[in-house]
C-alpha cells in the first residue's frame, strides 16, 4: 500500500477540519498512531507509515489543528483558539474515539512527543507502547534550559519573518532545513519539511511552542506506565541527547536509543534505522 493511495479524510472538531490518513490492517495487530512535531504534518511519517502498512498493521497519521492542511476556518477562529497541550490531547482522543481505535502504539516527534507523553500519562489504558522521538526535557529552574527556551522563542519569530522568502526561493528552503539535519535530505523530503513550515498558521507556531514549555515533566513522566522508548539523534540541535536522557530516569519501564549520524528528523534522514530501532523495542515489549 502506497502513501498516496490512502484516502485523505477529515474529522471536524472545534472549528477545524482535522486531516488524517487511516490504513486499516490486521485487527489482531496493535494499531500505530503517529503525532507529528511542531511546524510539521502527517507527511513527516511517510516512510514509516508505508512500511507498517505493508506489514498489514493499522496506521493513523494526522495534521494537528493549525498545522499542515488542518487549518482554522478564519483568522478570527485562530485568535480564539485554545493552543494548550490539553487541547491537542483532546483532539487526539476525539479522533481515536471517532475511528474506534482503543489500545494503540503511540509515536510522537518533538512537540508531538510532548503531546504523546501527556496523553500516555492521562490515558494509560489506551497506550500499549509509547515512543518519543526528539522530545526535549525542560526544567524551568535550569538556566541552560531557560536560555534554550528563549532561543526557541527568537527562532519562532525568525521563521515567521522569513516565510515569504521560504515560499519564493528554493535555495533558502534548502539552507533552512539543513539546520535541523545531520546530512542533506533527499529533495522531496526537504521540500515536504519546508512546506509544513510554510503552511503552519503563524499564531499556532507561536502559541504551541510556548504551551510545550508549560508541561511539568517531573509529574508527567512518573505517571507513564506503558513501556516507553525515548529516541534521540546524536547531532540533534533542537533536542540534543542531553535534553532527552533525563526522561529515562523519570519514566518507569523506559528505554533510550541514540541514533548516529542523525539530526532532528530521523524519519526522513535514516528511516530504515529508525524502523529497526522501533521494531527491536516492540519485540522486547511483547
mmCIF file of C-alpha atoms in Angstrom, residues 11-249:
data_model
loop_
_atom_site.group_PDB
_atom_site.id
_atom_site.type_symbol
_atom_site.label_atom_id
_atom_site.label_comp_id
_atom_site.label_asym_id
_atom_site.label_seq_id
_atom_site.Cartn_x
_atom_site.Cartn_y
_atom_site.Cartn_z
ATOM 1 C CA UNK A 11 -12.737 14.959 11.119
ATOM 2 C CA UNK A 12 -14.459 18.123 12.333
ATOM 3 C CA UNK A 13 -13.613 19.354 15.822
ATOM 4 C CA UNK A 14 -13.535 22.786 17.486
ATOM 5 C CA UNK A 15 -13.663 24.807 14.283
ATOM 6 C CA UNK A 16 -11.091 22.754 12.405
ATOM 7 C CA UNK A 17 -11.327 20.006 9.791
ATOM 8 C CA UNK A 18 -8.581 17.685 11.016
ATOM 9 C CA UNK A 19 -6.978 15.953 8.036
ATOM 10 C CA UNK A 20 -5.897 12.339 8.540
ATOM 11 C CA UNK A 21 -4.895 9.155 6.761
ATOM 12 C CA UNK A 22 -6.022 5.793 8.123
ATOM 13 C CA UNK A 23 -4.929 2.409 6.842
ATOM 14 C CA UNK A 24 -6.979 -0.459 8.277
ATOM 15 C CA UNK A 25 -4.879 -3.562 8.671
ATOM 16 C CA UNK A 26 -4.957 -6.802 10.630
ATOM 17 C CA UNK A 27 -7.373 -6.479 13.542
ATOM 18 C CA UNK A 28 -5.105 -8.685 15.709
ATOM 19 C CA UNK A 29 -2.144 -6.263 15.442
ATOM 20 C CA UNK A 30 -1.917 -3.210 17.682
ATOM 21 C CA UNK A 31 -2.546 -0.010 15.640
ATOM 22 C CA UNK A 32 0.231 2.584 15.357
ATOM 23 C CA UNK A 33 -0.665 6.264 15.670
ATOM 24 C CA UNK A 34 1.814 8.964 14.621
ATOM 25 C CA UNK A 35 1.821 12.512 16.063
ATOM 26 C CA UNK A 36 3.967 14.993 14.130
ATOM 27 C CA UNK A 37 6.135 17.690 15.638
ATOM 28 C CA UNK A 38 5.952 21.465 15.816
ATOM 29 C CA UNK A 39 5.546 23.012 12.339
ATOM 30 C CA UNK A 40 5.153 19.504 10.923
ATOM 31 C CA UNK A 41 2.395 17.423 9.373
ATOM 32 C CA UNK A 42 1.381 13.829 8.793
ATOM 33 C CA UNK A 43 3.658 13.835 5.732
ATOM 34 C CA UNK A 44 6.644 13.603 8.111
ATOM 35 C CA UNK A 45 5.724 9.947 8.677
ATOM 36 C CA UNK A 46 5.553 8.876 5.036
ATOM 37 C CA UNK A 47 8.334 6.239 5.175
ATOM 38 C CA UNK A 48 7.284 4.717 8.496
ATOM 39 C CA UNK A 49 3.602 4.744 7.573
ATOM 40 C CA UNK A 50 4.217 2.910 4.301
ATOM 41 C CA UNK A 51 6.498 0.363 5.962
ATOM 42 C CA UNK A 52 3.977 -0.645 8.616
ATOM 43 C CA UNK A 53 1.047 -0.588 6.200
ATOM 44 C CA UNK A 54 2.911 -3.085 4.040
ATOM 45 C CA UNK A 55 3.136 -5.299 7.118
ATOM 46 C CA UNK A 56 -0.641 -5.153 7.414
ATOM 47 C CA UNK A 57 -0.664 -3.019 10.566
ATOM 48 C CA UNK A 58 -3.377 -0.402 11.095
ATOM 49 C CA UNK A 59 -1.771 3.067 10.931
ATOM 50 C CA UNK A 60 -3.079 6.571 11.598
ATOM 51 C CA UNK A 61 -1.347 9.890 10.906
ATOM 52 C CA UNK A 62 -2.982 13.314 11.062
ATOM 53 C CA UNK A 63 -2.360 17.069 10.870
ATOM 54 C CA UNK A 64 -2.860 18.692 14.261
ATOM 55 C CA UNK A 65 -5.006 21.875 14.168
ATOM 56 C CA UNK A 66 -3.084 24.839 12.788
ATOM 57 C CA UNK A 67 -0.540 22.625 11.050
ATOM 58 C CA UNK A 68 -0.437 21.056 7.600
ATOM 59 C CA UNK A 69 -3.876 21.267 5.994
ATOM 60 C CA UNK A 70 -5.796 21.181 9.289
ATOM 61 C CA UNK A 71 -6.263 24.947 9.247
ATOM 62 C CA UNK A 72 -8.725 27.141 11.131
ATOM 63 C CA UNK A 73 -11.741 28.403 9.217
ATOM 64 C CA UNK A 74 -10.618 32.006 9.632
ATOM 65 C CA UNK A 75 -8.096 34.263 11.374
ATOM 66 C CA UNK A 76 -10.800 35.036 13.916
ATOM 67 C CA UNK A 77 -11.068 31.333 14.781
ATOM 68 C CA UNK A 78 -7.281 31.167 15.098
ATOM 69 C CA UNK A 79 -7.244 34.114 17.507
ATOM 70 C CA UNK A 80 -9.960 32.465 19.625
ATOM 71 C CA UNK A 81 -8.406 29.012 19.597
ATOM 72 C CA UNK A 82 -7.036 27.087 22.558
ATOM 73 C CA UNK A 83 -3.415 26.117 21.901
ATOM 74 C CA UNK A 84 -2.741 24.255 25.119
ATOM 75 C CA UNK A 85 -1.332 20.739 25.209
ATOM 76 C CA UNK A 86 -4.656 19.762 26.791
ATOM 77 C CA UNK A 87 -6.481 20.839 23.651
ATOM 78 C CA UNK A 88 -4.220 18.775 21.394
ATOM 79 C CA UNK A 89 -4.597 15.777 23.691
ATOM 80 C CA UNK A 90 -8.351 16.231 23.336
ATOM 81 C CA UNK A 91 -8.068 16.304 19.544
ATOM 82 C CA UNK A 92 -6.162 13.022 19.590
ATOM 83 C CA UNK A 93 -8.636 11.364 21.964
ATOM 84 C CA UNK A 94 -11.623 12.527 19.903
ATOM 85 C CA UNK A 95 -10.041 11.244 16.680
ATOM 86 C CA UNK A 96 -9.241 7.850 18.227
ATOM 87 C CA UNK A 97 -12.797 7.522 19.537
ATOM 88 C CA UNK A 98 -14.212 8.595 16.177
ATOM 89 C CA UNK A 99 -12.183 5.884 14.421
ATOM 90 C CA UNK A 100 -12.843 3.338 17.186
ATOM 91 C CA UNK A 101 -9.156 2.806 17.928
ATOM 92 C CA UNK A 102 -8.857 1.686 21.521
ATOM 93 C CA UNK A 103 -5.405 0.460 22.557
ATOM 94 C CA UNK A 104 -2.565 1.802 20.391
ATOM 95 C CA UNK A 105 1.156 2.174 19.950
ATOM 96 C CA UNK A 106 1.693 5.931 20.112
ATOM 97 C CA UNK A 107 4.657 7.520 18.332
ATOM 98 C CA UNK A 108 5.318 11.258 18.726
ATOM 99 C CA UNK A 109 8.022 13.504 17.305
ATOM 100 C CA UNK A 110 9.413 16.611 19.032
ATOM 101 C CA UNK A 111 6.451 18.754 20.219
ATOM 102 C CA UNK A 112 4.208 15.853 19.176
ATOM 103 C CA UNK A 113 6.234 13.704 21.544
ATOM 104 C CA UNK A 114 5.233 16.010 24.386
ATOM 105 C CA UNK A 115 1.565 15.646 23.391
ATOM 106 C CA UNK A 116 2.062 11.869 23.284
ATOM 107 C CA UNK A 117 3.686 11.807 26.733
ATOM 108 C CA UNK A 118 0.863 13.796 28.290
ATOM 109 C CA UNK A 119 -1.678 11.577 26.572
ATOM 110 C CA UNK A 120 0.013 8.390 27.791
ATOM 111 C CA UNK A 121 0.103 9.722 31.345
ATOM 112 C CA UNK A 122 -3.573 10.752 31.259
ATOM 113 C CA UNK A 123 -4.971 7.706 29.409
ATOM 114 C CA UNK A 124 -2.711 4.747 30.291
ATOM 115 C CA UNK A 125 -5.390 2.209 29.343
ATOM 116 C CA UNK A 126 -5.252 3.438 25.713
ATOM 117 C CA UNK A 127 -1.479 3.001 25.283
ATOM 118 C CA UNK A 128 0.277 -0.279 24.564
ATOM 119 C CA UNK A 129 3.722 1.282 23.968
ATOM 120 C CA UNK A 130 4.943 4.854 23.722
ATOM 121 C CA UNK A 131 7.767 6.153 21.511
ATOM 122 C CA UNK A 132 9.047 9.731 21.800
ATOM 123 C CA UNK A 133 11.445 10.901 19.084
ATOM 124 C CA UNK A 134 13.398 14.121 19.632
ATOM 125 C CA UNK A 135 11.332 15.305 22.579
ATOM 126 C CA UNK A 136 13.271 17.630 24.888
ATOM 127 C CA UNK A 137 13.084 17.809 28.677
ATOM 128 C CA UNK A 138 12.554 21.304 30.071
ATOM 129 C CA UNK A 139 13.305 22.351 33.645
ATOM 130 C CA UNK A 140 12.313 25.988 34.317
ATOM 131 C CA UNK A 141 14.837 26.125 37.163
ATOM 132 C CA UNK A 142 17.792 25.137 34.977
ATOM 133 C CA UNK A 143 19.483 28.186 33.458
ATOM 134 C CA UNK A 144 20.686 26.272 30.392
ATOM 135 C CA UNK A 145 17.113 25.158 29.698
ATOM 136 C CA UNK A 146 15.897 28.699 30.269
ATOM 137 C CA UNK A 147 18.352 30.018 27.648
ATOM 138 C CA UNK A 148 17.257 27.356 25.158
ATOM 139 C CA UNK A 149 13.655 28.377 25.732
ATOM 140 C CA UNK A 150 14.304 31.971 24.715
ATOM 141 C CA UNK A 151 16.470 30.935 21.767
ATOM 142 C CA UNK A 152 13.487 28.882 20.579
ATOM 143 C CA UNK A 153 11.238 31.894 21.026
ATOM 144 C CA UNK A 154 13.512 34.046 18.839
ATOM 145 C CA UNK A 155 13.647 31.280 16.222
ATOM 146 C CA UNK A 156 9.835 31.212 16.001
ATOM 147 C CA UNK A 157 9.661 34.857 15.048
ATOM 148 C CA UNK A 158 12.588 34.479 12.668
ATOM 149 C CA UNK A 159 10.778 31.611 10.912
ATOM 150 C CA UNK A 160 7.592 33.652 10.665
ATOM 151 C CA UNK A 161 9.548 36.627 9.300
ATOM 152 C CA UNK A 162 11.292 34.623 6.561
ATOM 153 C CA UNK A 163 8.233 32.694 5.400
ATOM 154 C CA UNK A 164 7.879 34.894 2.278
ATOM 155 C CA UNK A 165 11.471 34.017 1.334
ATOM 156 C CA UNK A 166 10.864 30.328 2.015
ATOM 157 C CA UNK A 167 7.859 30.390 -0.315
ATOM 158 C CA UNK A 168 9.773 32.153 -3.068
ATOM 159 C CA UNK A 169 13.286 30.701 -3.072
ATOM 160 C CA UNK A 170 14.199 27.028 -3.154
ATOM 161 C CA UNK A 171 17.775 27.806 -2.127
ATOM 162 C CA UNK A 172 16.554 29.477 1.079
ATOM 163 C CA UNK A 173 14.423 26.422 1.858
ATOM 164 C CA UNK A 174 17.402 24.103 1.398
ATOM 165 C CA UNK A 175 19.529 26.290 3.670
ATOM 166 C CA UNK A 176 16.833 26.442 6.361
ATOM 167 C CA UNK A 177 16.222 22.692 6.558
ATOM 168 C CA UNK A 178 19.942 21.967 6.941
ATOM 169 C CA UNK A 179 19.885 23.391 10.461
ATOM 170 C CA UNK A 180 17.712 20.508 11.588
ATOM 171 C CA UNK A 181 19.541 17.621 9.926
ATOM 172 C CA UNK A 182 22.955 15.991 10.143
ATOM 173 C CA UNK A 183 23.114 15.281 6.434
ATOM 174 C CA UNK A 184 21.187 16.734 3.485
ATOM 175 C CA UNK A 185 17.739 15.274 2.963
ATOM 176 C CA UNK A 186 16.567 13.946 -0.394
ATOM 177 C CA UNK A 187 14.977 16.788 -2.345
ATOM 178 C CA UNK A 188 11.411 15.509 -1.919
ATOM 179 C CA UNK A 189 11.806 15.091 1.851
ATOM 180 C CA UNK A 190 13.399 18.534 2.241
ATOM 181 C CA UNK A 191 10.558 20.151 0.312
ATOM 182 C CA UNK A 192 7.956 18.372 2.479
ATOM 183 C CA UNK A 193 9.601 19.628 5.679
ATOM 184 C CA UNK A 194 9.738 23.207 4.439
ATOM 185 C CA UNK A 195 6.213 23.061 3.043
ATOM 186 C CA UNK A 196 4.996 22.072 6.512
ATOM 187 C CA UNK A 197 6.616 25.181 7.981
ATOM 188 C CA UNK A 198 5.155 27.435 5.285
ATOM 189 C CA UNK A 199 1.640 26.015 5.709
ATOM 190 C CA UNK A 200 1.597 26.328 9.504
ATOM 191 C CA UNK A 201 -0.606 29.030 10.995
ATOM 192 C CA UNK A 202 1.611 31.751 12.496
ATOM 193 C CA UNK A 203 -0.358 32.065 15.716
ATOM 194 C CA UNK A 204 -0.248 28.282 16.086
ATOM 195 C CA UNK A 205 3.536 28.349 15.719
ATOM 196 C CA UNK A 206 3.832 30.915 18.477
ATOM 197 C CA UNK A 207 1.315 29.536 20.955
ATOM 198 C CA UNK A 208 2.021 25.807 20.661
ATOM 199 C CA UNK A 209 5.743 26.313 21.210
ATOM 200 C CA UNK A 210 5.001 28.296 24.343
ATOM 201 C CA UNK A 211 2.493 25.740 25.650
ATOM 202 C CA UNK A 212 5.125 22.999 25.326
ATOM 203 C CA UNK A 213 7.219 24.812 27.936
ATOM 204 C CA UNK A 214 4.380 24.687 30.482
ATOM 205 C CA UNK A 215 4.493 20.873 30.815
ATOM 206 C CA UNK A 216 5.629 19.676 34.249
ATOM 207 C CA UNK A 217 7.688 16.687 33.182
ATOM 208 C CA UNK A 218 8.579 15.717 36.752
ATOM 209 C CA UNK A 219 4.878 14.980 37.240
ATOM 210 C CA UNK A 220 4.110 13.602 33.780
ATOM 211 C CA UNK A 221 6.960 11.089 33.389
ATOM 212 C CA UNK A 222 6.331 9.073 36.584
ATOM 213 C CA UNK A 223 2.663 8.743 35.529
ATOM 214 C CA UNK A 224 3.562 6.989 32.250
ATOM 215 C CA UNK A 225 3.028 3.281 32.906
ATOM 216 C CA UNK A 226 3.411 1.868 29.380
ATOM 217 C CA UNK A 227 6.761 0.607 28.061
ATOM 218 C CA UNK A 228 8.413 3.718 26.636
ATOM 219 C CA UNK A 229 11.248 4.376 24.220
ATOM 220 C CA UNK A 230 12.989 7.748 24.007
ATOM 221 C CA UNK A 231 14.882 8.263 20.745
ATOM 222 C CA UNK A 232 17.487 10.950 20.111
ATOM 223 C CA UNK A 233 19.637 11.881 17.138
ATOM 224 C CA UNK A 234 23.276 12.250 18.182
ATOM 225 C CA UNK A 235 23.570 15.550 16.292
ATOM 226 C CA UNK A 236 20.087 16.889 17.020
ATOM 227 C CA UNK A 237 20.400 20.639 17.633
ATOM 228 C CA UNK A 238 16.733 21.035 18.608
ATOM 229 C CA UNK A 239 16.596 18.257 21.213
ATOM 230 C CA UNK A 240 20.209 17.251 21.940
ATOM 231 C CA UNK A 241 20.744 13.920 23.751
ATOM 232 C CA UNK A 242 21.494 15.773 26.986
ATOM 233 C CA UNK A 243 17.901 17.072 26.910
ATOM 234 C CA UNK A 244 16.398 13.655 26.174
ATOM 235 C CA UNK A 245 18.223 11.347 28.594
ATOM 236 C CA UNK A 246 16.657 12.843 31.772
ATOM 237 C CA UNK A 247 13.287 11.428 30.668
ATOM 238 C CA UNK A 248 14.607 7.885 31.073
ATOM 239 C CA UNK A 249 15.465 8.405 34.738
#
